[in-house]
Short mmCIF file of C-alpha atoms in Angstrom, two decimals:
data_model
loop_
_atom_site.label_atom_id
_atom_site.label_comp_id
_atom_site.label_asym_id
_atom_site.label_seq_id
_atom_site.Cartn_x
_atom_site.Cartn_y
_atom_site.Cartn_z
CA MET A 1 15.96 18.20 9.98
CA ALA A 2 15.45 19.93 13.32
CA GLU A 3 11.97 21.74 13.40
CA ASN A 4 13.53 25.59 12.37
CA SER A 5 12.53 26.46 8.82
CA ALA A 6 16.12 26.53 7.32
CA LEU A 7 16.28 24.50 4.10
CA PRO A 8 18.30 21.32 4.14
CA THR A 9 21.55 21.16 3.10
CA GLY A 10 21.84 20.72 -0.61
CA PHE A 11 18.45 21.30 -1.05
CA GLY A 12 16.94 24.66 -2.67
CA GLU A 13 13.99 26.60 -2.22
CA LEU A 14 12.07 25.34 -5.47
CA GLU A 15 13.51 21.86 -5.49
CA VAL A 16 11.76 21.48 -2.21
CA LEU A 17 8.40 23.17 -3.15
CA ALA A 18 8.46 21.03 -6.21
CA VAL A 19 8.98 17.76 -3.94
CA GLY A 20 5.98 18.68 -1.64
CA MET A 21 4.04 19.74 -4.54
CA VAL A 22 4.59 15.81 -5.97
CA LEU A 23 3.92 14.41 -2.91
CA LEU A 24 0.42 16.48 -2.46
CA VAL A 25 -0.53 15.59 -5.88
CA GLU A 26 0.38 11.71 -5.13
CA ALA A 27 -1.26 11.60 -1.41
CA LEU A 28 -4.33 13.06 -3.02
CA SER A 29 -4.68 11.12 -5.96
CA GLY A 30 -4.18 7.81 -4.18
CA LEU A 31 -6.49 8.92 -1.15
CA SER A 32 -9.01 9.72 -3.76
CA LEU A 33 -9.22 6.73 -5.37
CA ASN A 34 -8.74 4.33 -3.11
CA THR A 35 -11.12 5.64 -0.59
CA LEU A 36 -12.89 5.41 -3.97
CA THR A 37 -12.46 1.76 -3.68
CA ILE A 38 -13.18 1.38 -0.32
CA PHE A 39 -16.83 2.85 0.08
CA SER A 40 -17.92 0.84 -2.97
CA PHE A 41 -16.64 -2.11 -0.81
CA CYS A 42 -18.64 -1.17 2.02
CA LYS A 43 -21.90 0.54 -0.54
CA THR A 44 -22.24 -2.52 -2.37
CA PRO A 45 -22.84 -6.02 -1.56
CA GLU A 46 -21.57 -7.81 -4.68
CA LEU A 47 -18.34 -6.74 -4.30
CA ARG A 48 -18.35 -8.17 -0.44
CA THR A 49 -16.47 -11.61 -1.64
CA PRO A 50 -13.22 -13.29 -0.01
CA CYS A 51 -11.43 -12.15 -3.56
CA HIS A 52 -12.52 -8.50 -2.95
CA LEU A 53 -11.50 -8.59 0.49
CA LEU A 54 -7.63 -8.94 -0.40
CA VAL A 55 -8.30 -5.84 -2.96
CA LEU A 56 -9.97 -4.25 0.28
CA SER A 57 -6.74 -5.55 1.91
CA LEU A 58 -4.39 -3.68 -0.42
CA ALA A 59 -6.52 -0.12 -0.56
CA LEU A 60 -6.68 0.28 2.92
CA ALA A 61 -2.93 -0.38 2.80
CA ASP A 62 -2.44 1.93 0.09
CA SER A 63 -4.64 4.65 1.37
CA GLY A 64 -2.37 4.64 4.69
CA ILE A 65 0.91 5.03 2.34
CA SER A 66 -0.98 8.44 0.64
CA LEU A 67 -1.52 9.56 4.18
CA ASN A 68 1.69 9.00 4.85
CA ALA A 69 2.46 11.01 1.94
CA LEU A 70 0.09 13.81 2.57
CA ILE A 71 2.54 14.91 6.45
CA ALA A 72 5.26 14.26 3.99
CA ALA A 73 4.15 16.65 1.65
CA THR A 74 2.56 19.44 4.03
CA SER A 75 6.11 19.02 6.05
CA SER A 76 7.61 20.07 2.28
CA LEU A 77 5.74 22.84 1.95
CA LEU A 78 6.37 24.26 5.23
CA ARG A 79 10.01 23.11 4.94
CA ARG A 80 10.27 21.38 8.02
CA TRP A 81 9.50 18.43 9.78
CA PRO A 82 6.87 20.55 12.63
CA TYR A 83 5.94 17.28 14.64
CA GLY A 84 9.16 16.20 16.54
CA SER A 85 11.01 13.12 17.35
CA ASP A 86 8.34 10.60 18.71
CA GLY A 87 6.38 12.33 15.87
CA CYS A 88 8.99 11.46 13.38
CA GLN A 89 8.72 7.91 14.36
CA ALA A 90 5.44 7.31 14.73
CA HIS A 91 5.81 8.53 11.00
CA GLY A 92 8.12 6.06 9.92
CA PHE A 93 6.25 3.40 12.02
CA GLN A 94 2.84 3.74 10.52
CA GLY A 95 4.51 4.49 6.19
CA PHE A 96 6.55 1.04 7.00
CA VAL A 97 3.33 -0.72 7.79
CA THR A 98 1.29 -0.06 5.39
CA ALA A 99 4.24 -0.20 2.59
CA LEU A 100 4.56 -3.82 3.99
CA ALA A 101 1.06 -4.38 3.75
CA SER A 102 0.55 -3.42 0.71
CA ILE A 103 2.59 -5.56 -0.98
CA CYS A 104 1.91 -8.47 0.81
CA SER A 105 -1.71 -7.59 -0.02
CA SER A 106 -0.43 -7.78 -3.79
CA ALA A 107 0.86 -10.88 -3.28
CA ALA A 108 -2.18 -12.30 -1.27
CA ILE A 109 -3.96 -10.95 -4.39
CA ALA A 110 -2.01 -12.55 -6.87
CA TRP A 111 -2.51 -16.26 -4.79
CA GLY A 112 -5.70 -15.32 -4.83
CA ARG A 113 -6.17 -15.05 -8.10
CA TYR A 114 -4.74 -18.22 -8.89
CA HIS A 115 -6.29 -20.09 -6.69
CA HIS A 116 -10.08 -18.58 -8.38
CA TYR A 117 -8.78 -19.47 -12.13
CA CYS A 118 -6.32 -22.31 -11.70
CA THR A 119 -8.30 -24.36 -9.03
CA ARG A 120 -11.82 -23.61 -10.18
CA SER A 121 -13.05 -22.81 -6.70
CA GLN A 122 -14.39 -19.98 -4.92
CA LEU A 123 -11.78 -18.49 -1.97
CA ALA A 124 -13.00 -19.63 1.34
CA TRP A 125 -14.24 -16.36 3.64
CA ASN A 126 -11.79 -18.20 6.14
CA SER A 127 -9.19 -18.18 4.23
CA ALA A 128 -9.28 -14.87 2.97
CA ILE A 129 -9.47 -13.73 6.46
CA SER A 130 -7.00 -15.62 7.52
CA LEU A 131 -4.84 -14.15 4.99
CA VAL A 132 -5.88 -10.30 5.41
CA LEU A 133 -5.00 -10.55 9.51
CA PHE A 134 -1.54 -12.37 8.57
CA VAL A 135 -0.84 -9.22 6.60
CA TRP A 136 -1.30 -6.82 9.28
CA LEU A 137 0.02 -8.73 11.97
CA SER A 138 3.33 -9.44 9.95
CA SER A 139 3.76 -5.82 8.78
CA THR A 140 2.86 -4.38 11.95
CA PHE A 141 5.43 -7.19 13.67
CA TRP A 142 8.27 -6.08 11.09
CA ALA A 143 7.16 -2.29 11.48
CA SER A 144 7.96 -2.30 15.09
CA LEU A 145 11.08 -3.82 15.09
CA PRO A 146 12.89 -0.53 14.56
CA LEU A 147 11.03 0.62 17.51
CA LEU A 148 12.84 -1.76 19.75
CA GLY A 149 16.26 -1.38 18.64
CA TRP A 150 16.77 -3.09 15.39
CA GLY A 151 16.41 -1.16 12.49
CA HIS A 152 15.98 2.73 13.10
CA TYR A 153 13.54 5.72 11.96
CA ASP A 154 15.16 8.56 10.83
CA TYR A 155 14.54 11.90 9.18
CA GLU A 156 15.11 11.46 4.65
CA PRO A 157 17.96 13.56 3.10
CA LEU A 158 15.21 16.55 2.93
CA GLY A 159 13.77 16.63 6.51
CA THR A 160 10.32 16.79 5.88
CA CYS A 161 9.44 13.02 6.39
CA CYS A 162 10.63 9.66 8.07
CA THR A 163 11.59 6.55 7.22
CA LEU A 164 14.29 3.85 7.86
CA ASP A 165 17.53 5.42 7.95
CA TYR A 166 18.99 3.54 5.66
CA SER A 167 22.79 5.79 6.10
CA LYS A 168 23.53 3.01 8.82
CA GLY A 169 25.72 0.37 7.29
CA ASP A 170 26.25 -1.22 10.80
CA ARG A 171 25.94 -4.88 11.35
CA ASN A 172 22.76 -3.74 13.47
CA PHE A 173 20.76 -2.33 10.40
CA THR A 174 22.32 -4.76 7.66
CA SER A 175 21.18 -7.95 9.24
CA PHE A 176 17.49 -6.05 10.00
CA LEU A 177 17.40 -5.13 6.10
CA PHE A 178 18.07 -8.61 4.81
CA THR A 179 16.01 -10.18 7.18
CA MET A 180 13.13 -7.95 6.24
CA SER A 181 13.93 -7.57 2.59
CA PHE A 182 13.49 -12.00 2.22
CA PHE A 183 10.50 -12.23 4.10
CA ASN A 184 8.64 -8.86 2.77
CA PHE A 185 10.44 -8.56 -0.62
CA ALA A 186 11.87 -11.90 -1.69
CA MET A 187 8.89 -13.94 -0.70
CA PRO A 188 6.01 -11.91 -1.69
CA LEU A 189 7.54 -11.12 -5.30
CA PHE A 190 8.27 -15.05 -5.54
CA ILE A 191 4.68 -15.69 -4.72
CA THR A 192 3.30 -12.99 -6.95
CA ILE A 193 5.85 -14.39 -9.93
CA THR A 194 4.87 -17.57 -9.17
CA SER A 195 1.03 -17.41 -9.23
CA TYR A 196 0.90 -14.66 -12.17
CA SER A 197 3.14 -17.57 -13.97
CA LEU A 198 1.26 -20.23 -13.41
CA MET A 199 -1.72 -18.71 -14.43
CA GLU A 200 -0.20 -17.59 -17.86
CA GLN A 201 0.47 -21.62 -18.01
CA LYS A 202 -2.83 -22.61 -17.54
CA LEU A 203 -4.95 -19.79 -19.20
CA GLY A 204 -3.02 -18.18 -21.85
CA LYS A 205 -3.12 -14.88 -20.27
CA SER A 206 0.18 -12.62 -19.50
CA GLY A 207 0.36 -11.03 -16.04
CA HIS A 208 2.26 -8.15 -15.69
CA LEU A 209 4.30 -6.95 -12.88
CA GLN A 210 4.16 -2.94 -11.90
CA VAL A 211 7.26 -2.02 -9.43
CA PRO A 212 7.10 1.42 -9.20
CA ALA A 213 10.56 5.08 -4.73
CA LEU A 214 9.75 9.73 -5.05
CA ILE A 215 8.06 7.16 -7.13
CA ALA A 216 6.96 5.01 -4.44
CA LYS A 217 4.46 7.31 -3.16
CA MET A 218 2.54 6.84 -6.42
CA VAL A 219 2.31 2.96 -6.16
CA PRO A 220 -1.34 3.56 -4.33
CA THR A 221 -2.73 5.42 -7.15
CA ILE A 222 -1.10 2.47 -9.87
CA ASN A 223 -2.48 -0.07 -7.85
CA ALA A 224 -6.00 1.53 -7.14
CA ILE A 225 -6.01 1.81 -11.26
CA ASN A 226 -4.77 -1.61 -11.52
CA TYR A 227 -6.85 -4.15 -8.89
CA ALA A 228 -9.80 -1.70 -8.51
CA LEU A 229 -10.77 0.33 -11.34
CA GLY A 230 -8.96 -2.47 -13.45
CA ASN A 231 -11.83 -5.09 -12.35
CA GLU A 232 -15.35 -4.17 -13.83
CA MET A 233 -17.00 -5.42 -10.78
CA VAL A 234 -15.90 -2.54 -8.56
CA CYS A 235 -16.02 -0.10 -11.69
CA ARG A 236 -19.92 -0.86 -11.77
CA GLY A 237 -19.79 -1.04 -7.64
CA ILE A 238 -17.97 2.73 -7.48
CA TRP A 239 -20.76 3.69 -9.65
CA GLN A 240 -23.00 2.73 -8.11
CA CYS A 241 -22.10 4.59 -5.00
CA LEU A 242 -21.69 8.16 -7.11
CA SER A 243 -24.92 7.49 -8.49
CA PRO A 244 -27.37 6.29 -5.39
CA GLN A 245 -30.44 7.57 -7.21
CA LYS A 246 -29.76 4.95 -9.97
CA SER A 247 -28.41 2.35 -8.30
CA LYS A 248 -32.21 2.90 -6.13
CA LYS A 249 -34.04 2.41 -8.80
CA ASP A 250 -32.32 -0.51 -10.38
CA ARG A 251 -32.38 -2.36 -6.60
CA ALA A 252 -36.23 -0.93 -6.55
CA LYS A 253 -36.70 -3.16 -10.02
#
């Protein structure tokens, strides 16, 4: 979509505004919950463990997705993309990096939980740090390839945000899509399913996978609830951060 204020073809005024409002709600809820998780990790010493470092990585990735959605929401409410072609490339790159990092961080968390509960040994700091570095370096590598010519970032149909150009069916894009999907979707999914399946067999507990597309922008909120707010220690850390007076008294005791 060009930088004019004309509505995109096939979309009405209410549709564009509705998309903008949905994106805005999703972006703000995701940013709020994940920022709270990050803040509690920084402020609560008990949360600074190797396993929680993986959750922090996921929260950072999901905060990036929410920020990307906030830019898309603003553009939708403006009914145009105001940041130009270079801004479109940057928006697509940032969104893809954080989306891949979110997927891979979820797989890392699944493996970390399997390691913790099934081997009964604590995850080492060097292993957790190596995992987080690998997740972000790998995500940056794959997201940079469309900027270098393998794959392509372009406007989504609404014209108010940018992502991979799925409309191209040429050999260049097809080869990129299949290769990228294998390493960044199939493998993380395999790791996640295998880890939780082995945990279920060993502990007799079931792990439920949540794969939520506009819905993809809701992933940060779901992840924050599932991995952060669903963790008793993280919830305690968030409560301490929200109640500084009480936490000071507790530490004094």
